[in-house]
Short mmCIF file of C-alpha atoms in Angstrom, two decimals:
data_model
loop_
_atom_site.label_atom_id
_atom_site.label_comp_id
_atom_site.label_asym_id
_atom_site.label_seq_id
_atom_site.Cartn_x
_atom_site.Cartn_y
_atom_site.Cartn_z
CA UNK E 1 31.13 16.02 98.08
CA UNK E 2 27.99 13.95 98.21
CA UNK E 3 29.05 10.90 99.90
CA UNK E 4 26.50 8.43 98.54
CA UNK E 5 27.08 8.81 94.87
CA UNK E 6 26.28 6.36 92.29
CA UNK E 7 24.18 3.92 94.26
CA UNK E 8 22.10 3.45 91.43
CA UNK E 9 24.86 2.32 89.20
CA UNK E 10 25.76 -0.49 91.99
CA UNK E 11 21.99 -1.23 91.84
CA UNK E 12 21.93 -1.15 88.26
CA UNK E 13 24.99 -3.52 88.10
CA UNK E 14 23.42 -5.94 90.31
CA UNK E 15 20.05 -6.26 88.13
CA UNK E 16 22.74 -6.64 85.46
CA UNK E 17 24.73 -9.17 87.01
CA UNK E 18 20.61 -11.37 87.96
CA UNK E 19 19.64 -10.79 84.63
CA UNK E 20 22.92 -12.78 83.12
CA UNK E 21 22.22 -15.32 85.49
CA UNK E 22 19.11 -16.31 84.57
CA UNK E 23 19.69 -15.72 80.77
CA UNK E 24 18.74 -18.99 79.21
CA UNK E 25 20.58 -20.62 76.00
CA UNK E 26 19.04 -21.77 72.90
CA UNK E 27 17.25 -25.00 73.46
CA UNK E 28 19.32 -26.86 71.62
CA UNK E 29 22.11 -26.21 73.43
CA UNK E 30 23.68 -28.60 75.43
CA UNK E 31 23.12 -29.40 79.22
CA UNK E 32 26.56 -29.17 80.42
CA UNK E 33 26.96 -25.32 78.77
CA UNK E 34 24.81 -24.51 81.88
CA UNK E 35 27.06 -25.56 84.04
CA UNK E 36 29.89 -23.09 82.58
CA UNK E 37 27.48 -20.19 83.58
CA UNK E 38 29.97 -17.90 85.64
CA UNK E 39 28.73 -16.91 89.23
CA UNK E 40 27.64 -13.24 88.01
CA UNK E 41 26.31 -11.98 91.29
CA UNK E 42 29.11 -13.70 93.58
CA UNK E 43 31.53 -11.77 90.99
CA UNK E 44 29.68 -8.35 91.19
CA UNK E 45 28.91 -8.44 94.88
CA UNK E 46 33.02 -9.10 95.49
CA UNK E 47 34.04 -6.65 93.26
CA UNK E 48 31.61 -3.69 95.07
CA UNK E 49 32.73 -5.18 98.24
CA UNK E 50 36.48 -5.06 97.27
CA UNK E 51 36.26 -1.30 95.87
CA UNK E 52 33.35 0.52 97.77
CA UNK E 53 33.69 -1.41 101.00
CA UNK E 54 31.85 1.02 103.34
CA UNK E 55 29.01 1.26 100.60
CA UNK E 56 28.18 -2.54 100.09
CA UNK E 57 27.45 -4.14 103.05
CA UNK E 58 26.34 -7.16 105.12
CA UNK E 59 22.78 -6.29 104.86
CA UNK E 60 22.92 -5.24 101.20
CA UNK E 61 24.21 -8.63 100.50
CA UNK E 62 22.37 -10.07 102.56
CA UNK E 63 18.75 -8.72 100.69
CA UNK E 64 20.59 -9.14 97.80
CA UNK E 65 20.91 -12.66 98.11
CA UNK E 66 17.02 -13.19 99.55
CA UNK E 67 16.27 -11.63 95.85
CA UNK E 68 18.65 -14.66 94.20
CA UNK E 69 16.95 -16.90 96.24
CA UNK E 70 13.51 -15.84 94.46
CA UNK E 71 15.28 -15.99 91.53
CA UNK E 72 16.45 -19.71 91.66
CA UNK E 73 14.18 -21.07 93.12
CA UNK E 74 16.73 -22.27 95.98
CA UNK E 75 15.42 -22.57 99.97
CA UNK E 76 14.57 -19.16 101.44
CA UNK E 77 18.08 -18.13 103.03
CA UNK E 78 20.70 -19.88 101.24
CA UNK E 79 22.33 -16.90 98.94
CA UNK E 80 21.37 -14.45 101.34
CA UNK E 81 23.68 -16.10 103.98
CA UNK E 82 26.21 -17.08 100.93
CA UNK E 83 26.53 -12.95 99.98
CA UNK E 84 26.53 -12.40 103.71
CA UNK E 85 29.56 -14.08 104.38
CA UNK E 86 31.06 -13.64 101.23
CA UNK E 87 30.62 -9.63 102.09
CA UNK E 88 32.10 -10.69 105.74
CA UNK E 89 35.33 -12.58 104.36
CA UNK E 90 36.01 -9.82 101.22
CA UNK E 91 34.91 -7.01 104.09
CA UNK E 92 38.06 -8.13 106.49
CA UNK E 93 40.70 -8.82 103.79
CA UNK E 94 39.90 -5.98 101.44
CA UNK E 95 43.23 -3.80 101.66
CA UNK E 96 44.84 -7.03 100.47
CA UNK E 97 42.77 -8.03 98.02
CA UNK E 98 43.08 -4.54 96.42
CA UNK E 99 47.00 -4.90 96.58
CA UNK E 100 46.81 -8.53 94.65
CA UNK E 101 46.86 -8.91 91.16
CA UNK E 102 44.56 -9.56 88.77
CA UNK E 103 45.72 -13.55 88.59
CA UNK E 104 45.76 -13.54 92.43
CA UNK E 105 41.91 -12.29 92.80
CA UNK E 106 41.09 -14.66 90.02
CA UNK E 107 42.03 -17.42 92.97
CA UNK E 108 40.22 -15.94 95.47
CA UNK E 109 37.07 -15.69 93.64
CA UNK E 110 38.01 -19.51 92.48
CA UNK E 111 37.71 -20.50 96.43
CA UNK E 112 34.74 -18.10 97.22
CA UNK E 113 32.48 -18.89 94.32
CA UNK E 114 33.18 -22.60 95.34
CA UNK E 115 32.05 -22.09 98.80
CA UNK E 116 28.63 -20.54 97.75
CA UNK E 117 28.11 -23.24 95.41
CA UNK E 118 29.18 -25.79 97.88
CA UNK E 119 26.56 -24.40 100.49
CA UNK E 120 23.92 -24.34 97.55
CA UNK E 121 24.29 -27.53 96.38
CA UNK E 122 24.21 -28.79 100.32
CA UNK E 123 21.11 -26.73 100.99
CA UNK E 124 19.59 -28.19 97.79
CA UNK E 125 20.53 -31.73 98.94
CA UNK E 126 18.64 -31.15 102.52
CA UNK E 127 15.67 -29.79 100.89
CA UNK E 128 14.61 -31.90 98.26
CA UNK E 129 16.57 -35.19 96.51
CA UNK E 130 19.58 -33.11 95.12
CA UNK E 131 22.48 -34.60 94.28
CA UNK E 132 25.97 -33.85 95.72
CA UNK E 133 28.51 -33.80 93.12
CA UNK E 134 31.98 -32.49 91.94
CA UNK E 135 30.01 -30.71 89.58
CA UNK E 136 30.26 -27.30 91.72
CA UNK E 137 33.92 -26.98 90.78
CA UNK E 138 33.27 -26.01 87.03
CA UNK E 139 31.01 -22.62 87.60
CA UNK E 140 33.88 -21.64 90.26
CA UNK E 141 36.51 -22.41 86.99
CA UNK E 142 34.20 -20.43 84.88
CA UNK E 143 33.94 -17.51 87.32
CA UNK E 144 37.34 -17.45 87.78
CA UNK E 145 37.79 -17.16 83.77
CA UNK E 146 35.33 -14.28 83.63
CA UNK E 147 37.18 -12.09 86.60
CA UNK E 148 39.54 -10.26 84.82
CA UNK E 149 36.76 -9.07 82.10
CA UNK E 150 34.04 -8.49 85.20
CA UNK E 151 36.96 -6.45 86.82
CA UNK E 152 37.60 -4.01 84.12
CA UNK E 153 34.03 -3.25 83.02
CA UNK E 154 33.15 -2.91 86.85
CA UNK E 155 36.34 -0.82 87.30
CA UNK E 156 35.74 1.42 83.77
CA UNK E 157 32.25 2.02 85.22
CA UNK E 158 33.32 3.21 88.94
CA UNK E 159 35.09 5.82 87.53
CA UNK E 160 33.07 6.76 84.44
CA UNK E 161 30.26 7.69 86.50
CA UNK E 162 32.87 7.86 89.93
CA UNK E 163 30.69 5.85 92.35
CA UNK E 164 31.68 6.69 95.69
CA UNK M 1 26.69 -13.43 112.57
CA UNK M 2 23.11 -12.21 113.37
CA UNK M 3 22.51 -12.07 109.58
CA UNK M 4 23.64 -16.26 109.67
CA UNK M 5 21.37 -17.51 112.04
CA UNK M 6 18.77 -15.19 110.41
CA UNK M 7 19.44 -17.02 107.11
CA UNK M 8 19.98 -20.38 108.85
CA UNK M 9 16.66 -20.05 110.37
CA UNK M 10 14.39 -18.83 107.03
CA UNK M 11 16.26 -21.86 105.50
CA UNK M 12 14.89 -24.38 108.46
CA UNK M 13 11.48 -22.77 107.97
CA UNK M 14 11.27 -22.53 104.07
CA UNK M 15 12.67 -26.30 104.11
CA UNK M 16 10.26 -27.47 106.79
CA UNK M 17 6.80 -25.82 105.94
CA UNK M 18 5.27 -23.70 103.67
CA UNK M 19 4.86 -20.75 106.14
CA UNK M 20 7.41 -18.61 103.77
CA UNK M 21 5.04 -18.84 101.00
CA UNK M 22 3.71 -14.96 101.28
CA UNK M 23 7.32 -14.05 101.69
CA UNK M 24 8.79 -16.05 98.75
CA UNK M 25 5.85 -14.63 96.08
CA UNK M 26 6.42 -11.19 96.98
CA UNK M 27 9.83 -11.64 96.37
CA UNK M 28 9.24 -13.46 93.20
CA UNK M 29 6.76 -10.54 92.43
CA UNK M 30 9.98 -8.37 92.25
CA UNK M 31 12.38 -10.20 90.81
CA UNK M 32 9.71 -11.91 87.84
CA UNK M 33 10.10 -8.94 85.32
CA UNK M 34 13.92 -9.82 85.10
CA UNK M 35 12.71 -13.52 84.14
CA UNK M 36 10.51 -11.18 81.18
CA UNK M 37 13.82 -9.14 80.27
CA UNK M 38 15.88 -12.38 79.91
CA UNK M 39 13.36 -13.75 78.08
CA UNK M 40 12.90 -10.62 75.66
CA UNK M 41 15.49 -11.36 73.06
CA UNK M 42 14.06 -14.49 71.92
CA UNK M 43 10.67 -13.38 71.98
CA UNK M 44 11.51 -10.53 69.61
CA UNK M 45 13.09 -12.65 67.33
CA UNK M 46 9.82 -14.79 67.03
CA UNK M 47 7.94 -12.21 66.49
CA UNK M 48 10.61 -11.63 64.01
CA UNK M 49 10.42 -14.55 62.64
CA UNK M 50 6.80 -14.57 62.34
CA UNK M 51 6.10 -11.45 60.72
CA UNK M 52 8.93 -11.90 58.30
CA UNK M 53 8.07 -15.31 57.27
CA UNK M 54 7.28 -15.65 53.71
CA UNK M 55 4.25 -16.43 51.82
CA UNK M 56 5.39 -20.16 50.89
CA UNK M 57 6.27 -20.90 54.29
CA UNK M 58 2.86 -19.85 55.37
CA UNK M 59 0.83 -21.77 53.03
CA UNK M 60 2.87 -24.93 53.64
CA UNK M 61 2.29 -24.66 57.36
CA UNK M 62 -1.51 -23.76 56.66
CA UNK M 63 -1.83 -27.20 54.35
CA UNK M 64 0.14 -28.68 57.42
CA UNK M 65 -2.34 -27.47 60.15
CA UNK M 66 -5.46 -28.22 57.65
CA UNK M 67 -4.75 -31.80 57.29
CA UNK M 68 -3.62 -31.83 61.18
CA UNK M 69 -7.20 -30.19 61.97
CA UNK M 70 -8.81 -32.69 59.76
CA UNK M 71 -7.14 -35.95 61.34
CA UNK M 72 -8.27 -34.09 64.87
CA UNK M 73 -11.54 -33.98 64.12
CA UNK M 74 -11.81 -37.21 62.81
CA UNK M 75 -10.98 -38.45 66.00
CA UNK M 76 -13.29 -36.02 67.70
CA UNK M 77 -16.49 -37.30 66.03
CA UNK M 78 -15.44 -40.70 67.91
CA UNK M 79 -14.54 -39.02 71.01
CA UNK M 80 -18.40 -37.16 71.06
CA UNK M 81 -20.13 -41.01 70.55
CA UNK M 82 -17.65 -42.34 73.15
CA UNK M 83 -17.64 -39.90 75.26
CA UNK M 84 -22.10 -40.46 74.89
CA UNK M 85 -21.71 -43.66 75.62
CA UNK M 86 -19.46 -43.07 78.94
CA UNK M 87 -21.73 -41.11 80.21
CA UNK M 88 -24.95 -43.14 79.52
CA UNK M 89 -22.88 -46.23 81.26
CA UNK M 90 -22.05 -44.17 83.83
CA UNK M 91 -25.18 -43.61 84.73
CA UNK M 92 -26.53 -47.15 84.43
CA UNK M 93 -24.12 -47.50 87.42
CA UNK M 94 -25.56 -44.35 88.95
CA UNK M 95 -22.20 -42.52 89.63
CA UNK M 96 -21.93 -38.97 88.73
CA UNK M 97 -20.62 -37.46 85.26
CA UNK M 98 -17.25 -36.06 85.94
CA UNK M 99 -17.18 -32.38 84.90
CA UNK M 100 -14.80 -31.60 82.16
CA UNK M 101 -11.22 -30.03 83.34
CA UNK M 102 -11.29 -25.63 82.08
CA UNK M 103 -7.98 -24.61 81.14
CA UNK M 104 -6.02 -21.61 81.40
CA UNK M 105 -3.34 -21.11 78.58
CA UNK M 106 -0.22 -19.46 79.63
CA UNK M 107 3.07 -19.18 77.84
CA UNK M 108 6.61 -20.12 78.84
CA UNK M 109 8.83 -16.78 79.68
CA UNK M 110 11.51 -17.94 81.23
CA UNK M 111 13.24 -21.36 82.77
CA UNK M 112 15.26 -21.29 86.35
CA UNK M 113 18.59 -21.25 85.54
CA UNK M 114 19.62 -24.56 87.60
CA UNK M 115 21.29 -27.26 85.95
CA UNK M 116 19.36 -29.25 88.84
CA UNK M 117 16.03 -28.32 88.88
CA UNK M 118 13.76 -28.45 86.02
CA UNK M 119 11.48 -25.25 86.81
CA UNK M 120 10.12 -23.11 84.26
CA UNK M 121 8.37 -19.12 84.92
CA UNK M 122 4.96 -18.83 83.56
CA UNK M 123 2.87 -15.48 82.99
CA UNK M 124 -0.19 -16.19 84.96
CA UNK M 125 -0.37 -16.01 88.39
CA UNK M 126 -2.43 -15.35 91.43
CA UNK M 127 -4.42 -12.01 89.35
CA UNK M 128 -5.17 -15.33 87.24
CA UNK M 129 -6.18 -17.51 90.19
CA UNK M 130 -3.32 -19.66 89.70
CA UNK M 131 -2.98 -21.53 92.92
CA UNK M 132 -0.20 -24.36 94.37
CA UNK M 133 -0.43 -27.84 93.70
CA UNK M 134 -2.53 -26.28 90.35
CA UNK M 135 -1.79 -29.28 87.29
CA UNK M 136 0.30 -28.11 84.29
CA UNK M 137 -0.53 -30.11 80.71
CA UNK M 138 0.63 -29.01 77.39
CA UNK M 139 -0.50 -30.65 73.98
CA UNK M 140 1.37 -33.78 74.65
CA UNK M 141 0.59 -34.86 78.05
CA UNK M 142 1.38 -33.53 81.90
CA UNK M 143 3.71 -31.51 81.76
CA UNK M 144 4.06 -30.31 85.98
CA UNK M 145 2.72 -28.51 88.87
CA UNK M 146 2.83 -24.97 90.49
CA UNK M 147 5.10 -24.98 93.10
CA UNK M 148 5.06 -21.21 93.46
CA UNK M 149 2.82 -18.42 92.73
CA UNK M 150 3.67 -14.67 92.59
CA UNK M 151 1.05 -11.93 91.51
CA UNK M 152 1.74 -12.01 87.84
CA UNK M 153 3.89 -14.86 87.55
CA UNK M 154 4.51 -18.35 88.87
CA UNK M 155 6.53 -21.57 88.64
CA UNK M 156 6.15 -24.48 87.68
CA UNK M 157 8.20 -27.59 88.44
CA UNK M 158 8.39 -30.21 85.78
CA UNK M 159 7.57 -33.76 86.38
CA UNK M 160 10.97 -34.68 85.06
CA UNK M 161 12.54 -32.95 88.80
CA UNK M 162 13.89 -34.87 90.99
CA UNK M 163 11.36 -34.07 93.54
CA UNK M 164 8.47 -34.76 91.35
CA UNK M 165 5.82 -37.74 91.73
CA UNK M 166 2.55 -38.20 90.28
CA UNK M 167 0.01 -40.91 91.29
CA UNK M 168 -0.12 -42.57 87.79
CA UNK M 169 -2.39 -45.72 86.37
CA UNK M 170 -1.33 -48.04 83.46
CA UNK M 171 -4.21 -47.12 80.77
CA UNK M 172 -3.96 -50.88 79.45
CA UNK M 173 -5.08 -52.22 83.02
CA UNK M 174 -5.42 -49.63 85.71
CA UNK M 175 -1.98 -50.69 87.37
CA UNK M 176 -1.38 -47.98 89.95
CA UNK M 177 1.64 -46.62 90.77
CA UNK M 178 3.87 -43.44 91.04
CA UNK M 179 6.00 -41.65 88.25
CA UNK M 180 8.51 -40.02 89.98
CA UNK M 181 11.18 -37.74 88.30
CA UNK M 182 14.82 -38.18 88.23
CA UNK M 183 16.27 -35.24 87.34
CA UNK M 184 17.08 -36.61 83.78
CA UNK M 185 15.24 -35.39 81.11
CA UNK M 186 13.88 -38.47 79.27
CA UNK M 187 13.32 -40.43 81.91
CA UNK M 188 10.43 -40.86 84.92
CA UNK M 189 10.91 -43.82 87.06
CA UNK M 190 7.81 -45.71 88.78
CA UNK M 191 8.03 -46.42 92.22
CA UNK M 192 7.42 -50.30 94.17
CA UNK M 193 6.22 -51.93 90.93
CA UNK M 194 5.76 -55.53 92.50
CA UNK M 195 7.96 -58.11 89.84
CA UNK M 196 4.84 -59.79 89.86
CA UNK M 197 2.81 -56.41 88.13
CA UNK M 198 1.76 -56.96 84.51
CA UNK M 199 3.10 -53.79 82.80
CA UNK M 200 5.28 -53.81 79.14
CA UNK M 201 7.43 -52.15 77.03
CA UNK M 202 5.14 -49.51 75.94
CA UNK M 203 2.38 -49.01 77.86
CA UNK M 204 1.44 -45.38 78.32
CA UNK M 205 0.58 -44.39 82.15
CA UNK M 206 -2.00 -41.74 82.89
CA UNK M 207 -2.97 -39.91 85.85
CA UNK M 208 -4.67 -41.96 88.41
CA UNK M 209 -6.36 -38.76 89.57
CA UNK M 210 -5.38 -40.56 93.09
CA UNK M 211 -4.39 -38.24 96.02
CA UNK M 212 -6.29 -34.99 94.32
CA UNK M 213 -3.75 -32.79 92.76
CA UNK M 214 -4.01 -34.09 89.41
CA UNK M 215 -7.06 -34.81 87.39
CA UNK M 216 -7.44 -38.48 86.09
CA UNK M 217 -6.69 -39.37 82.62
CA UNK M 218 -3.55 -37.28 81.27
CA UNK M 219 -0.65 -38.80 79.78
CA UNK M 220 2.06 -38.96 81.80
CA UNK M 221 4.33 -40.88 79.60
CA UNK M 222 5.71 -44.08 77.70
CA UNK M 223 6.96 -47.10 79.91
CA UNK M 224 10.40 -47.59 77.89
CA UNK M 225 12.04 -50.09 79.42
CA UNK M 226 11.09 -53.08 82.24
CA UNK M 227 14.15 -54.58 84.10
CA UNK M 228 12.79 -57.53 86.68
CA UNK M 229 15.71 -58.97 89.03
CA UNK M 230 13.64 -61.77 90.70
CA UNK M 231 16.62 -60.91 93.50
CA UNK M 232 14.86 -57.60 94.10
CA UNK M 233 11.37 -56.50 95.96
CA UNK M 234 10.94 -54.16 92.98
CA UNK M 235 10.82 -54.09 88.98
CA UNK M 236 13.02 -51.26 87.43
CA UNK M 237 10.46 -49.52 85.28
CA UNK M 238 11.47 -46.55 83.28
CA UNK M 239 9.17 -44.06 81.20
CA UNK M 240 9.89 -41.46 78.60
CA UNK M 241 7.65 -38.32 79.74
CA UNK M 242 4.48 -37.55 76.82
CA UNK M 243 4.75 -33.49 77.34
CA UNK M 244 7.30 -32.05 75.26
CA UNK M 245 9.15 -30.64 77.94
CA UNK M 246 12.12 -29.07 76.14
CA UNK M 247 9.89 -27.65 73.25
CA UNK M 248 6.53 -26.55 74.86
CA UNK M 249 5.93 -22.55 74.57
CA UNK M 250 2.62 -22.65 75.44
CA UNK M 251 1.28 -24.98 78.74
CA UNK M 252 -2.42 -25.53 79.94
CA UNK M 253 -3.36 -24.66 83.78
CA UNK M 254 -6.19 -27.30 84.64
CA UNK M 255 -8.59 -26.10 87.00
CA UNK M 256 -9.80 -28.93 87.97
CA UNK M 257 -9.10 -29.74 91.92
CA UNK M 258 -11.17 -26.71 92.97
CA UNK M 259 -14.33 -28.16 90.91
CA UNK M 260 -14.61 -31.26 92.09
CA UNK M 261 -11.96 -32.82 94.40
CA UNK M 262 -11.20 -36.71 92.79
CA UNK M 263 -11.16 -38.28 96.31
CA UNK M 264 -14.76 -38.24 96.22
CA UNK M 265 -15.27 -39.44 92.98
CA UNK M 266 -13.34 -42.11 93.80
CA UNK M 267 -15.86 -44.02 96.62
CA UNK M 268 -19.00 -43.41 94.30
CA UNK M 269 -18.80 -45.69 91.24
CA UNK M 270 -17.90 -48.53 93.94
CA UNK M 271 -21.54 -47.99 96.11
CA UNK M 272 -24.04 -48.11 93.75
CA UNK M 273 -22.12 -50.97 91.64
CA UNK M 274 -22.29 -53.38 94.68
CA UNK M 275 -26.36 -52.22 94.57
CA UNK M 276 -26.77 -52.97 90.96
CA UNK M 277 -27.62 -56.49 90.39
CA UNK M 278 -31.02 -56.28 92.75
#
């Protein structure tokens, strides 16, 4: 069997996952609704990680991230090493993640999409006048919301088109 | 680990200098047409909008833009004797003419997603001879500068962000100082105001033209509110920004540094003034 199936559909789940995150609301909305925006990519990244962990790796992640970075307009670097390490920490625990539940994932995506935002928002504060605030805890709570729904899609399409 | 000090070390370069600029537009190059696909649905449903609107609609709007057209050009006929006169003044005092700004018109397709920043994505870029530092107006008044150009794309940072400052000049009496953002919307704050400086409720601040990224004489905005504690160095003064920063679909790139760099028009009116009374 060919062992590198499906790579596009990671790819394609990836543009996916940037395109949500830069998806803009109505401008009337209100301010704070962009703060609920769910960590897409950190979601997406762990999830191929978790599943396919000797197709996703560190330097995957790592380009990955240098793309975000473009993206957000964040210093050169920052989500590049967030995805690294993200891919590092999922990369060494992965038989166990893949044994927890659901609920139990949900709180390790709570405390990894915290850490990337925490190393964001301190990269944003070195560069220019950001400001460090308690803030970073509500995308982690929204991320940790979407997980079970990010799970299933990602899982129905792994074996719809059986990524390997 | 060799993929962390990697990263660690782009991120002490990017921060420090601008060396990663190549790098960062080709990357922006690539990711920019997911900016245009996030952008799409609301596009189409202006386009909607506009080819389904109805016949009342458009003749309202047309009476609307009429009378609009006719107050502009009222105050056009004045601005073509003023603007004359400036120049006939200007030469009595022998300093040059300043060349008018050309503009570029590019359109808003897409905003960075950062509850932080205020950066939008605009559809010209370097194939357009948009360049760094470049001045961003829209109908109202400044509206930011390019901070980052890719081949067919670029950003712009607002002058809302909290790393924004503009050299800016009360219109009423040439009071300089700097409008800096504050990451807050409706609000620019100006920077060491003296409690001695004569500036009100309601004075409107325009670019000083003063350290040559902006040319002189755009709003900037409104001064809203003036807060002197005789305990402090400084006067609180806060403005409300004159662009319309939320609403703007359209913005104007000034080309204006690259024609003729303000820092020398500065010096010249001062020279021949001091010659004048012979």
């Amino acid at each position: 069997m060919n062992p590198t199936r499906g790579g596009w559909v990671i790819l394609l789940t990836i543009v996916l996952a940037m395109l949500l995150a830069v998806v803009h609301l109505p401008a009337d909305a209100p301010v704070w609704l962009g703060w609920l925006r769910p960590s897409w990519l950190v979601l997406v990244v762990f999830y191929w990680v978790m599943a396919l962990p000797q197709r996703f790796g560190m330097i995957s992640a790592w380009i990955t991230g240098l793309l975000v970075d473009a993206l957000y307009a964040d210093p050169l670097g920052v989500n590049g090493f967030c995805l690294a390490a993200l891919t590092y920490v999922t990369w060494s625990f992965y038989e166990r993640f893949r044994m927890y539940s659901v609920a139990q994932q949900g709180v390790v995506v709570f405390l990894l999409v915290l850490g990337t935002e925490i190393v964001r928002m301190c990269a944003q504060w070195l560069s220019r006048d950001g400001t460090l605030s308690f803030w970073v805890f509500v995308p982690a709570v929204a991320s940790t919301v979407a997980w079970p729904l990010v799970a299933t899609v990602l899982r129905r399409v792994r074996l719809q088109f059986s990524v390997e | 680990m060799a993929l962390a000090i990697v990263s660690s070390l782009l991120l002490t370069i990017d921060v420090n200098s601008r060396l990663l600029q190549p790098m960062r537009s080709v990357l922006a190059t690539i990711v920019s047409p997911i900016y245009i696909i996030a952008e799409s649905p609301y596009q189409v449903s202006r386009e909607a909008r506009a080819t389904l609107s109805t016949r009342e609609s458009l003749t309202a709007e047309n009476a609307k833009l009429e009378q609009r057209n006719l107050e502009l050009s009222t105050v056009a006929q004045q601005f073509v004797a003023l603007r004359e006169e400036n120049t006939r003044l200007r030469q009595l005092l022998g300093s040059r003419r300043r060349l008018g700004a050309e503009v570029l018109v590019a359109e808003l397709i897409g905003v960075v997603p950062s509850p932080n920043t205020y950066q939008v994505e605009i559809d010209k870029g370097a194939e357009d001879g948009v360049f760094i530092g470049q001045a961003v107006i829209d109908a109202e008044g400044l509206f930011g500068q390019v901070v980052e150009v890719a081949r067919f794309s670029s950003r712009v940072m607002l002058v809302i962000d909290a790393a924004h400052a503009v050299p800016v000049q009360v219109n009423r009496n040439d009071f300089r100082s700097i409008a800096a953002g504050t990451g807050r919307t409706d609000r620019l704050e100006l920077e060491y105001v003296p409690v001695t400086a004569d500036i009100r409720v309601g004075d409107l601040l325009v670019t000083s033209g003063l350290g040559g990224h902006f040319p002189r004489g755009y709003p900037v905005g409104e001064v809203t509110a003036v807060v002197v504690d005789p305990t402090m160095t400084y006067a609180q003064v806060t403005a409300k920004p004159s662009a319309a920063l939320d609403r703007s679909r359209h913005v104007l790139l000034v080309y204006y540094a690259k024609t003729e760099p303000p820092k020398q028009d500065e010096p010249a009116p001062a020279e021949p003034a001091a010659e004048d009374p012979k």
